[in-house]
Amino acid sequence: MIRRVLPHGMGRGLLTRRPGTRRGGFSLGKYSQASTGLSVGGICQQFSLPENIQLSLFSASFLRNINEYLAVVDAPPLDLRFNPSGYLLLASEKDAAAMESNVKVQRQEGAKVSLMSPDQLRNKFPWINTEGVALASYGMEDEGWFDPWCLLQGLRRKVQSLGVLFCQGEVTRFVSSSQRMLTTDDKAVVLKRIHEVHVKMDRSLEYQPVECAIVINAAGAWSAQIAALAGVGEGPPGTLQGTKLPVEPRKRYVYVWHCPQGPGLETPLVADTSGAYFRREGLGSNYLGGRSPTEQEEPDPANLEVDHDFFQDKVWPHLALRVPAFETLKVQSAWAGYYDYNTFDQNGVVGPHPLVVNMYFATGFSGHGLQQAPGIGRAVAEMVLKGRFQTIDLSPFLFTRFYLGEKIQENNII
């Protein structure tokens, strides 16, 4: 019997908890503030790591053929409302060489990405100010954004048709057995196997014991707390036993504004040299966007309050410089949520834990989880059923890299 606990919000953008839930758990069944609904919904292949490019290429194929994968008898087809306007990444002089190198890797992996000079940029997008831009990369195929809520509901509908039962509760404890082993260099390690999960049911003081053969920790921003409940990181510092899962909540803001004179319908998602980004939202001259804070600007993740001064001081000046029409924009609304931020190297953690042998990870995507979700789901399934990655080798994303100190740095995190 395989039980999947604490599903990841699939958040490219923002993973949140339902108000009233404690941080150790994640609410199943109520998605009004889950990461999927709050996501910007983007998909692109303009990464620096081949694995991330491959994951997003597979996701593009999955989304393009969504009704072949998620069709349910007598149910209407899914319409993801995909907007194929692409991503436009801008680079300054100091980052231009890195962008060229990244695009070379992207093309080698099969992504359709073009490089554009400032003159080419102005010719194609007359609304843009190219001051400070030395080079741009533009996704010509399989990039843009889609309706995350539709994907979530389509996945729910499909798995329910296959007999999956959804329940709502909070994991409070793991019951496991232990076995002492010697490594090849005669060092003692303790292997654990989880046999039972205690789940505190919603609106109840009681817990439900759930027997399990496999536990998939996809708890997003709170996956480290779930891992700690299973004993991950309990050993001496500097040992494999003492290596913690380095994932934490990082609060991010998304702002929505109106600008009648703003860029037109074919506007891509633009990622500025400053880190600010924006895209169109619907047909009514509305836009959404934001910017990830620096380490010094990181907001307190204790609540989901929006800092409107952050937009005024840290986002809007960059937007207005890049798109002069945005000088007169009017903010309409905003929201906040959480990245499941991997503090080690901002990449996903996928596959089994080396010592808690039946806990598998699917977490830590630091902002690109939604677009990688189909590929990650396939990878975890391969590992569970076959014992190895088969289609995309995600060995660099294994937990053991934290103990070994082997970072796989992704340079294109928006």
Short mmCIF file of C-alpha atoms in Angstrom, two decimals:
data_model
loop_
_atom_site.label_atom_id
_atom_site.label_comp_id
_atom_site.label_asym_id
_atom_site.label_seq_id
_atom_site.Cartn_x
_atom_site.Cartn_y
_atom_site.Cartn_z
CA MET A 1 0.00 0.00 0.00
CA ILE A 2 1.39 3.40 -0.99
CA ARG A 3 0.22 6.54 0.73
CA ARG A 4 1.09 9.98 -0.52
CA VAL A 5 1.08 12.54 2.25
CA LEU A 6 1.26 16.30 2.20
CA PRO A 7 1.09 17.08 -1.51
CA HIS A 8 3.20 19.87 -2.88
CA GLY A 9 1.30 22.92 -4.07
CA MET A 10 2.98 22.52 -7.47
CA GLY A 11 4.00 26.07 -7.02
CA ARG A 12 6.13 27.75 -9.63
CA GLY A 13 5.09 30.74 -7.64
CA LEU A 14 3.76 30.65 -4.16
CA LEU A 15 3.12 27.91 -1.66
CA THR A 16 0.82 28.90 1.17
CA ARG A 17 -0.88 27.35 4.13
CA ARG A 18 -4.58 27.62 4.79
CA PRO A 19 -5.30 30.14 7.57
CA GLY A 20 -5.67 28.34 10.85
CA THR A 21 -3.39 25.45 10.00
CA ARG A 22 -0.12 25.03 11.83
CA ARG A 23 3.09 25.11 9.84
CA GLY A 24 3.87 21.46 10.42
CA GLY A 25 1.09 20.38 8.13
CA PHE A 26 -0.69 21.14 4.89
CA SER A 27 -4.38 21.15 4.23
CA LEU A 28 -5.66 18.75 1.60
CA GLY A 29 -8.88 19.50 -0.17
CA LYS A 30 -9.05 23.29 0.34
CA TYR A 31 -6.99 25.05 -2.29
CA SER A 32 -8.16 28.65 -2.15
CA GLN A 33 -4.73 29.72 -0.89
CA ALA A 34 -2.60 26.84 -2.10
CA SER A 35 0.44 27.62 -4.22
CA THR A 36 -1.21 26.47 -7.43
CA GLY A 37 -3.98 29.05 -7.27
CA LEU A 38 -1.54 31.82 -6.37
CA SER A 39 1.03 30.93 -8.98
CA VAL A 40 1.93 33.24 -11.85
CA GLY A 41 1.47 30.09 -13.96
CA GLY A 42 4.58 30.44 -16.08
CA ILE A 43 6.46 27.85 -18.05
CA CYS A 44 9.79 28.36 -19.80
CA GLN A 45 12.92 26.46 -20.77
CA GLN A 46 15.39 29.30 -20.19
CA PHE A 47 17.33 27.68 -17.37
CA SER A 48 21.06 27.14 -16.99
CA LEU A 49 20.89 23.48 -15.89
CA PRO A 50 20.13 20.78 -18.48
CA GLU A 51 17.91 18.92 -15.97
CA ASN A 52 15.69 21.95 -15.44
CA ILE A 53 15.44 22.52 -19.18
CA GLN A 54 14.49 18.88 -19.77
CA LEU A 55 11.87 18.97 -17.02
CA SER A 56 10.19 22.03 -18.51
CA LEU A 57 10.32 20.61 -22.03
CA PHE A 58 8.49 17.53 -20.79
CA SER A 59 5.96 19.71 -18.99
CA ALA A 60 5.32 21.65 -22.18
CA SER A 61 4.59 18.39 -23.99
CA PHE A 62 2.40 17.22 -21.10
CA LEU A 63 0.38 20.44 -21.11
CA ARG A 64 0.07 20.45 -24.90
CA ASN A 65 -1.43 16.96 -24.75
CA ILE A 66 -3.22 17.47 -21.45
CA ASN A 67 -6.45 15.76 -22.50
CA GLU A 68 -4.60 12.63 -23.58
CA TYR A 69 -3.19 12.32 -20.07
CA LEU A 70 -6.07 13.59 -17.94
CA ALA A 71 -9.21 12.77 -19.93
CA VAL A 72 -12.07 11.30 -17.86
CA VAL A 73 -15.04 9.50 -19.43
CA ASP A 74 -18.12 11.75 -19.73
CA ALA A 75 -16.20 14.77 -18.37
CA PRO A 76 -15.58 17.88 -20.48
CA PRO A 77 -12.07 18.42 -21.88
CA LEU A 78 -9.65 20.65 -19.98
CA ASP A 79 -8.84 24.10 -21.28
CA LEU A 80 -5.64 25.37 -19.67
CA ARG A 81 -5.97 28.73 -21.48
CA PHE A 82 -2.33 28.59 -22.42
CA ASN A 83 -0.93 31.92 -23.58
CA PRO A 84 2.11 31.14 -25.77
CA SER A 85 3.67 34.59 -25.58
CA GLY A 86 7.01 33.30 -24.36
CA TYR A 87 9.54 34.61 -21.85
CA LEU A 88 11.83 37.54 -22.55
CA LEU A 89 14.93 37.65 -20.32
CA LEU A 90 17.08 40.77 -20.32
CA ALA A 91 20.81 40.81 -19.51
CA SER A 92 23.17 43.64 -18.66
CA GLU A 93 26.69 43.85 -20.04
CA LYS A 94 28.13 41.87 -17.13
CA ASP A 95 25.56 39.06 -17.55
CA ALA A 96 25.52 38.87 -21.36
CA ALA A 97 28.22 36.20 -21.64
CA ALA A 98 26.39 33.99 -19.12
CA MET A 99 23.15 34.43 -21.08
CA GLU A 100 24.89 33.36 -24.29
CA SER A 101 26.26 30.29 -22.53
CA ASN A 102 22.83 29.44 -21.08
CA VAL A 103 21.13 29.75 -24.47
CA LYS A 104 23.71 27.43 -26.00
CA VAL A 105 22.79 24.79 -23.38
CA GLN A 106 19.07 25.41 -23.92
CA ARG A 107 19.39 24.89 -27.66
CA GLN A 108 21.43 21.73 -27.15
CA GLU A 109 18.57 20.36 -25.07
CA GLY A 110 16.03 21.17 -27.78
CA ALA A 111 14.57 24.48 -26.57
CA LYS A 112 13.67 27.10 -29.18
CA VAL A 113 15.32 30.25 -27.83
CA SER A 114 16.67 33.21 -29.78
CA LEU A 115 19.16 35.89 -28.78
CA MET A 116 18.30 39.50 -29.53
CA SER A 117 20.41 42.65 -29.63
CA PRO A 118 19.04 45.92 -28.20
CA ASP A 119 18.16 47.09 -31.73
CA GLN A 120 16.29 43.85 -32.47
CA LEU A 121 14.56 44.16 -29.12
CA ARG A 122 13.31 47.69 -29.89
CA ASN A 123 12.12 46.65 -33.35
CA LYS A 124 10.06 43.76 -32.01
CA PHE A 125 8.85 45.42 -28.81
CA PRO A 126 8.69 49.21 -29.42
CA TRP A 127 7.34 49.80 -25.89
CA ILE A 128 10.59 48.72 -24.24
CA ASN A 129 13.43 50.96 -23.12
CA THR A 130 16.71 49.12 -23.71
CA GLU A 131 18.85 51.28 -21.45
CA GLY A 132 21.28 49.01 -19.62
CA VAL A 133 20.37 45.99 -21.77
CA ALA A 134 23.20 44.35 -23.69
CA LEU A 135 21.42 41.15 -24.75
CA ALA A 136 18.04 39.42 -24.51
CA SER A 137 16.87 35.83 -24.84
CA TYR A 138 13.39 35.12 -26.15
CA GLY A 139 11.52 31.81 -25.98
CA MET A 140 9.85 31.19 -29.32
CA GLU A 141 8.02 27.95 -28.55
CA ASP A 142 6.41 26.17 -25.59
CA GLU A 143 6.77 29.17 -23.29
CA GLY A 144 4.21 31.45 -21.71
CA TRP A 145 1.66 30.93 -18.98
CA PHE A 146 -1.48 28.92 -18.31
CA ASP A 147 -4.28 28.45 -15.77
CA PRO A 148 -2.76 26.62 -12.77
CA TRP A 149 -6.15 26.08 -11.16
CA CYS A 150 -7.39 24.20 -14.22
CA LEU A 151 -4.34 21.91 -14.11
CA LEU A 152 -4.89 21.21 -10.43
CA GLN A 153 -8.57 20.40 -10.90
CA GLY A 154 -7.76 18.23 -13.92
CA LEU A 155 -5.24 16.22 -11.92
CA ARG A 156 -7.70 15.83 -9.02
CA ARG A 157 -10.48 14.74 -11.33
CA LYS A 158 -8.26 12.18 -13.07
CA VAL A 159 -6.82 10.53 -9.98
CA GLN A 160 -10.26 10.42 -8.33
CA SER A 161 -11.54 8.58 -11.40
CA LEU A 162 -8.74 6.07 -10.76
CA GLY A 163 -9.83 5.49 -7.16
CA VAL A 164 -7.65 7.92 -5.18
CA LEU A 165 -9.25 9.18 -1.97
CA PHE A 166 -8.54 12.75 -0.83
CA CYS A 167 -8.57 13.53 2.86
CA GLN A 168 -7.67 16.56 4.94
CA GLY A 169 -5.41 16.54 7.99
CA GLU A 170 -2.06 17.31 9.54
CA VAL A 171 0.81 14.87 9.94
CA THR A 172 1.95 14.90 13.58
CA ARG A 173 4.11 11.81 13.93
CA PHE A 174 5.85 8.97 12.11
CA VAL A 175 6.15 5.49 13.60
CA SER A 176 9.27 3.75 12.31
CA SER A 177 11.61 0.86 12.93
CA SER A 178 15.40 1.11 13.00
CA GLN A 179 18.25 -1.11 11.86
CA ARG A 180 21.92 -0.53 12.61
CA MET A 181 24.26 -1.04 9.65
CA LEU A 182 27.97 -0.67 8.86
CA THR A 183 29.17 1.25 5.83
CA THR A 184 31.96 0.01 3.58
CA ASP A 185 34.45 1.93 5.72
CA ASP A 186 33.05 0.37 8.93
CA LYS A 187 31.11 3.39 10.11
CA ALA A 188 27.85 2.68 11.90
CA VAL A 189 24.65 4.17 10.50
CA VAL A 190 21.04 3.70 11.50
CA LEU A 191 18.51 3.01 8.76
CA LYS A 192 14.87 3.85 9.46
CA ARG A 193 11.70 2.62 7.81
CA ILE A 194 8.37 4.36 8.38
CA HIS A 195 5.44 2.04 9.01
CA GLU A 196 2.71 4.39 10.16
CA VAL A 197 1.77 8.06 9.88
CA HIS A 198 -0.36 9.80 12.48
CA VAL A 199 -2.69 12.29 10.85
CA LYS A 200 -4.67 14.76 12.94
CA MET A 201 -7.97 15.00 11.15
CA ASP A 202 -9.51 18.34 10.31
CA ARG A 203 -11.85 19.70 12.99
CA SER A 204 -11.01 16.85 15.33
CA LEU A 205 -8.83 16.31 18.40
CA GLU A 206 -8.14 12.73 17.34
CA TYR A 207 -5.51 11.40 14.97
CA GLN A 208 -5.89 8.72 12.36
CA PRO A 209 -3.10 6.13 12.09
CA VAL A 210 -2.30 5.42 8.46
CA GLU A 211 -0.19 2.40 7.63
CA CYS A 212 2.16 2.96 4.75
CA ALA A 213 4.89 1.41 2.66
CA ILE A 214 6.02 4.66 1.02
CA VAL A 215 5.94 8.26 2.24
CA ILE A 216 6.39 11.07 -0.29
CA ASN A 217 7.31 14.31 1.40
CA ALA A 218 5.90 16.95 -0.93
CA ALA A 219 5.02 19.43 1.80
CA GLY A 220 6.59 22.40 0.06
CA ALA A 221 7.68 25.21 2.34
CA TRP A 222 7.15 23.01 5.41
CA SER A 223 8.78 19.86 4.09
CA ALA A 224 11.76 20.35 6.43
CA GLN A 225 9.47 20.15 9.47
CA ILE A 226 7.90 16.98 8.07
CA ALA A 227 11.36 15.52 7.44
CA ALA A 228 12.40 16.37 11.00
CA LEU A 229 9.37 14.48 12.33
CA ALA A 230 10.81 11.42 10.58
CA GLY A 231 14.22 11.94 12.20
CA VAL A 232 15.97 13.59 9.25
CA GLY A 233 18.85 15.71 10.53
CA GLU A 234 18.85 14.36 14.09
CA GLY A 235 22.47 13.15 14.08
CA PRO A 236 25.72 14.96 14.87
CA PRO A 237 26.54 18.00 12.68
CA GLY A 238 28.71 17.17 9.68
CA THR A 239 27.37 13.63 9.37
CA LEU A 240 24.82 12.22 6.97
CA GLN A 241 22.55 11.54 9.94
CA GLY A 242 22.84 15.18 10.98
CA THR A 243 22.16 16.66 7.54
CA LYS A 244 18.88 18.57 7.53
CA LEU A 245 16.58 19.23 4.62
CA PRO A 246 17.47 22.87 3.76
CA VAL A 247 14.01 24.03 2.69
CA GLU A 248 12.21 26.95 4.31
CA PRO A 249 9.31 29.31 3.61
CA ARG A 250 10.25 32.48 1.74
CA LYS A 251 7.49 35.05 1.38
CA ARG A 252 6.94 36.54 -2.07
CA TYR A 253 4.60 39.26 -3.29
CA VAL A 254 2.66 39.42 -6.55
CA TYR A 255 1.08 42.75 -7.55
CA VAL A 256 -1.66 43.37 -10.12
CA TRP A 257 -1.88 46.75 -11.86
CA HIS A 258 -3.83 48.49 -14.60
CA CYS A 259 -2.18 50.51 -17.36
CA PRO A 260 -4.31 51.42 -20.42
CA GLN A 261 -1.25 52.52 -22.42
CA GLY A 262 0.81 49.46 -21.48
CA PRO A 263 2.29 46.80 -23.80
CA GLY A 264 -0.08 44.93 -26.11
CA LEU A 265 -1.54 41.44 -26.27
CA GLU A 266 1.61 39.77 -27.65
CA THR A 267 3.73 40.91 -24.70
CA PRO A 268 5.85 38.06 -23.27
CA LEU A 269 6.65 37.56 -19.62
CA VAL A 270 9.53 39.99 -19.18
CA ALA A 271 12.31 39.40 -16.64
CA ASP A 272 14.29 42.60 -16.23
CA THR A 273 18.00 42.98 -15.47
CA SER A 274 16.95 44.21 -12.01
CA GLY A 275 15.09 40.99 -11.21
CA ALA A 276 11.67 42.60 -11.60
CA TYR A 277 9.23 40.73 -13.86
CA PHE A 278 5.78 41.25 -15.34
CA ARG A 279 3.29 39.76 -17.76
CA ARG A 280 -0.16 40.61 -19.05
CA GLU A 281 -3.17 39.36 -17.12
CA GLY A 282 -6.22 38.91 -19.31
CA LEU A 283 -7.40 41.29 -22.01
CA GLY A 284 -8.19 44.45 -20.05
CA SER A 285 -4.81 46.23 -19.88
CA ASN A 286 -4.01 44.51 -16.60
CA TYR A 287 -0.59 43.18 -15.66
CA LEU A 288 0.93 41.26 -12.81
CA GLY A 289 4.46 40.96 -11.56
CA GLY A 290 6.91 41.53 -8.76
CA ARG A 291 10.51 40.92 -7.79
CA SER A 292 12.29 38.50 -5.49
CA PRO A 293 13.92 40.36 -2.59
CA THR A 294 17.62 40.26 -1.88
CA GLU A 295 18.83 38.32 1.15
CA GLN A 296 18.90 41.61 3.07
CA GLU A 297 15.33 42.43 1.99
CA GLU A 298 13.80 39.05 2.83
CA PRO A 299 10.46 39.69 4.60
CA ASP A 300 9.38 37.92 7.78
CA PRO A 301 7.56 34.76 6.67
CA ALA A 302 5.47 34.63 9.86
CA ASN A 303 2.42 36.05 8.06
CA LEU A 304 1.04 36.66 4.58
CA GLU A 305 0.61 40.40 4.81
CA VAL A 306 1.56 42.31 1.65
CA ASP A 307 4.18 45.04 1.83
CA HIS A 308 2.89 47.68 -0.60
CA ASP A 309 5.94 49.86 0.01
CA PHE A 310 8.06 47.08 -1.51
CA PHE A 311 6.29 47.62 -4.83
CA GLN A 312 6.60 51.38 -4.60
CA ASP A 313 10.28 51.36 -3.64
CA LYS A 314 11.74 48.16 -5.12
CA VAL A 315 9.56 47.11 -8.06
CA TRP A 316 7.82 50.06 -9.70
CA PRO A 317 10.98 52.14 -10.38
CA HIS A 318 12.45 49.25 -12.40
CA LEU A 319 9.19 48.66 -14.26
CA ALA A 320 8.82 52.34 -15.14
CA LEU A 321 12.42 52.53 -16.38
CA ARG A 322 12.00 49.47 -18.59
CA VAL A 323 8.49 50.29 -19.84
CA PRO A 324 7.91 54.07 -19.78
CA ALA A 325 4.14 53.54 -20.05
CA PHE A 326 4.23 52.02 -16.57
CA GLU A 327 4.99 55.47 -15.13
CA THR A 328 1.21 55.90 -14.84
CA LEU A 329 0.20 52.41 -13.73
CA LYS A 330 -2.31 51.96 -10.91
CA VAL A 331 -2.01 48.99 -8.57
CA GLN A 332 -5.32 47.14 -8.27
CA SER A 333 -4.55 44.30 -5.87
CA ALA A 334 -1.78 42.12 -4.48
CA TRP A 335 -1.21 38.88 -2.64
CA ALA A 336 1.58 37.10 -0.79
CA GLY A 337 2.56 33.46 -0.47
CA TYR A 338 5.50 31.17 0.01
CA TYR A 339 8.26 29.66 -2.07
CA ASP A 340 9.52 26.29 -0.83
CA TYR A 341 12.99 27.78 -0.90
CA ASN A 342 16.01 25.49 -1.01
CA THR A 343 18.66 27.56 0.77
CA PHE A 344 21.45 25.28 -0.46
CA ASP A 345 21.20 25.75 -4.23
CA GLN A 346 17.61 26.77 -5.10
CA ASN A 347 16.90 23.50 -6.91
CA GLY A 348 14.47 20.70 -6.27
CA VAL A 349 15.06 17.77 -3.95
CA VAL A 350 13.87 14.59 -5.65
CA GLY A 351 14.11 10.94 -4.68
CA PRO A 352 14.68 8.86 -1.55
CA HIS A 353 16.36 9.83 1.69
CA PRO A 354 19.52 7.71 2.15
CA LEU A 355 18.73 6.74 5.76
CA VAL A 356 14.94 7.04 6.10
CA VAL A 357 14.73 4.55 3.32
CA ASN A 358 11.04 4.81 2.39
CA MET A 359 10.70 8.60 2.53
CA TYR A 360 10.91 10.22 -0.90
CA PHE A 361 11.21 13.93 -1.55
CA ALA A 362 9.53 16.18 -4.10
CA THR A 363 10.19 19.64 -2.73
CA GLY A 364 12.50 22.67 -2.64
CA PHE A 365 11.82 24.00 -6.14
CA SER A 366 12.26 27.62 -5.07
CA GLY A 367 9.74 29.08 -7.50
CA HIS A 368 9.70 26.72 -10.50
CA GLY A 369 7.68 23.84 -9.05
CA LEU A 370 4.47 24.31 -11.04
CA GLN A 371 6.14 24.10 -14.43
CA GLN A 372 8.24 21.12 -13.33
CA ALA A 373 5.44 19.24 -11.58
CA PRO A 374 4.60 16.78 -14.40
CA GLY A 375 8.27 15.80 -14.83
CA ILE A 376 8.88 15.58 -11.09
CA GLY A 377 5.81 13.40 -10.63
CA ARG A 378 7.06 11.06 -13.33
CA ALA A 379 10.57 10.99 -11.81
CA VAL A 380 9.34 10.13 -8.32
CA ALA A 381 7.08 7.42 -9.75
CA GLU A 382 10.06 5.94 -11.61
CA MET A 383 12.15 5.92 -8.45
CA VAL A 384 9.38 4.33 -6.37
CA LEU A 385 8.45 1.68 -8.95
CA LYS A 386 11.78 1.00 -10.68
CA GLY A 387 14.37 2.12 -8.13
CA ARG A 388 16.03 4.59 -10.50
CA PHE A 389 15.39 7.61 -12.71
CA GLN A 390 14.63 6.44 -16.24
CA THR A 391 13.55 9.28 -18.53
CA ILE A 392 15.45 12.27 -17.06
CA ASP A 393 18.44 11.57 -14.83
CA LEU A 394 17.78 13.69 -11.75
CA SER A 395 20.60 12.16 -9.69
CA PRO A 396 22.08 15.65 -9.10
CA PHE A 397 18.83 16.51 -7.25
CA LEU A 398 19.19 13.73 -4.67
CA PHE A 399 19.29 14.56 -0.95
CA THR A 400 22.86 13.29 -0.57
CA ARG A 401 24.25 16.42 -2.27
CA PHE A 402 23.59 18.39 0.92
CA TYR A 403 25.92 16.12 2.91
CA LEU A 404 28.53 16.06 0.14
CA GLY A 405 28.38 19.82 -0.41
CA GLU A 406 27.71 19.39 -4.14
CA LYS A 407 25.72 22.42 -5.24
CA ILE A 408 23.98 22.44 -8.61
CA GLN A 409 23.45 26.15 -8.96
CA GLU A 410 20.61 27.33 -11.20
CA ASN A 411 21.34 30.83 -12.46
CA ASN A 412 17.89 31.69 -13.87
CA ILE A 413 15.57 31.86 -10.85
CA ILE A 414 12.87 34.52 -11.20
#
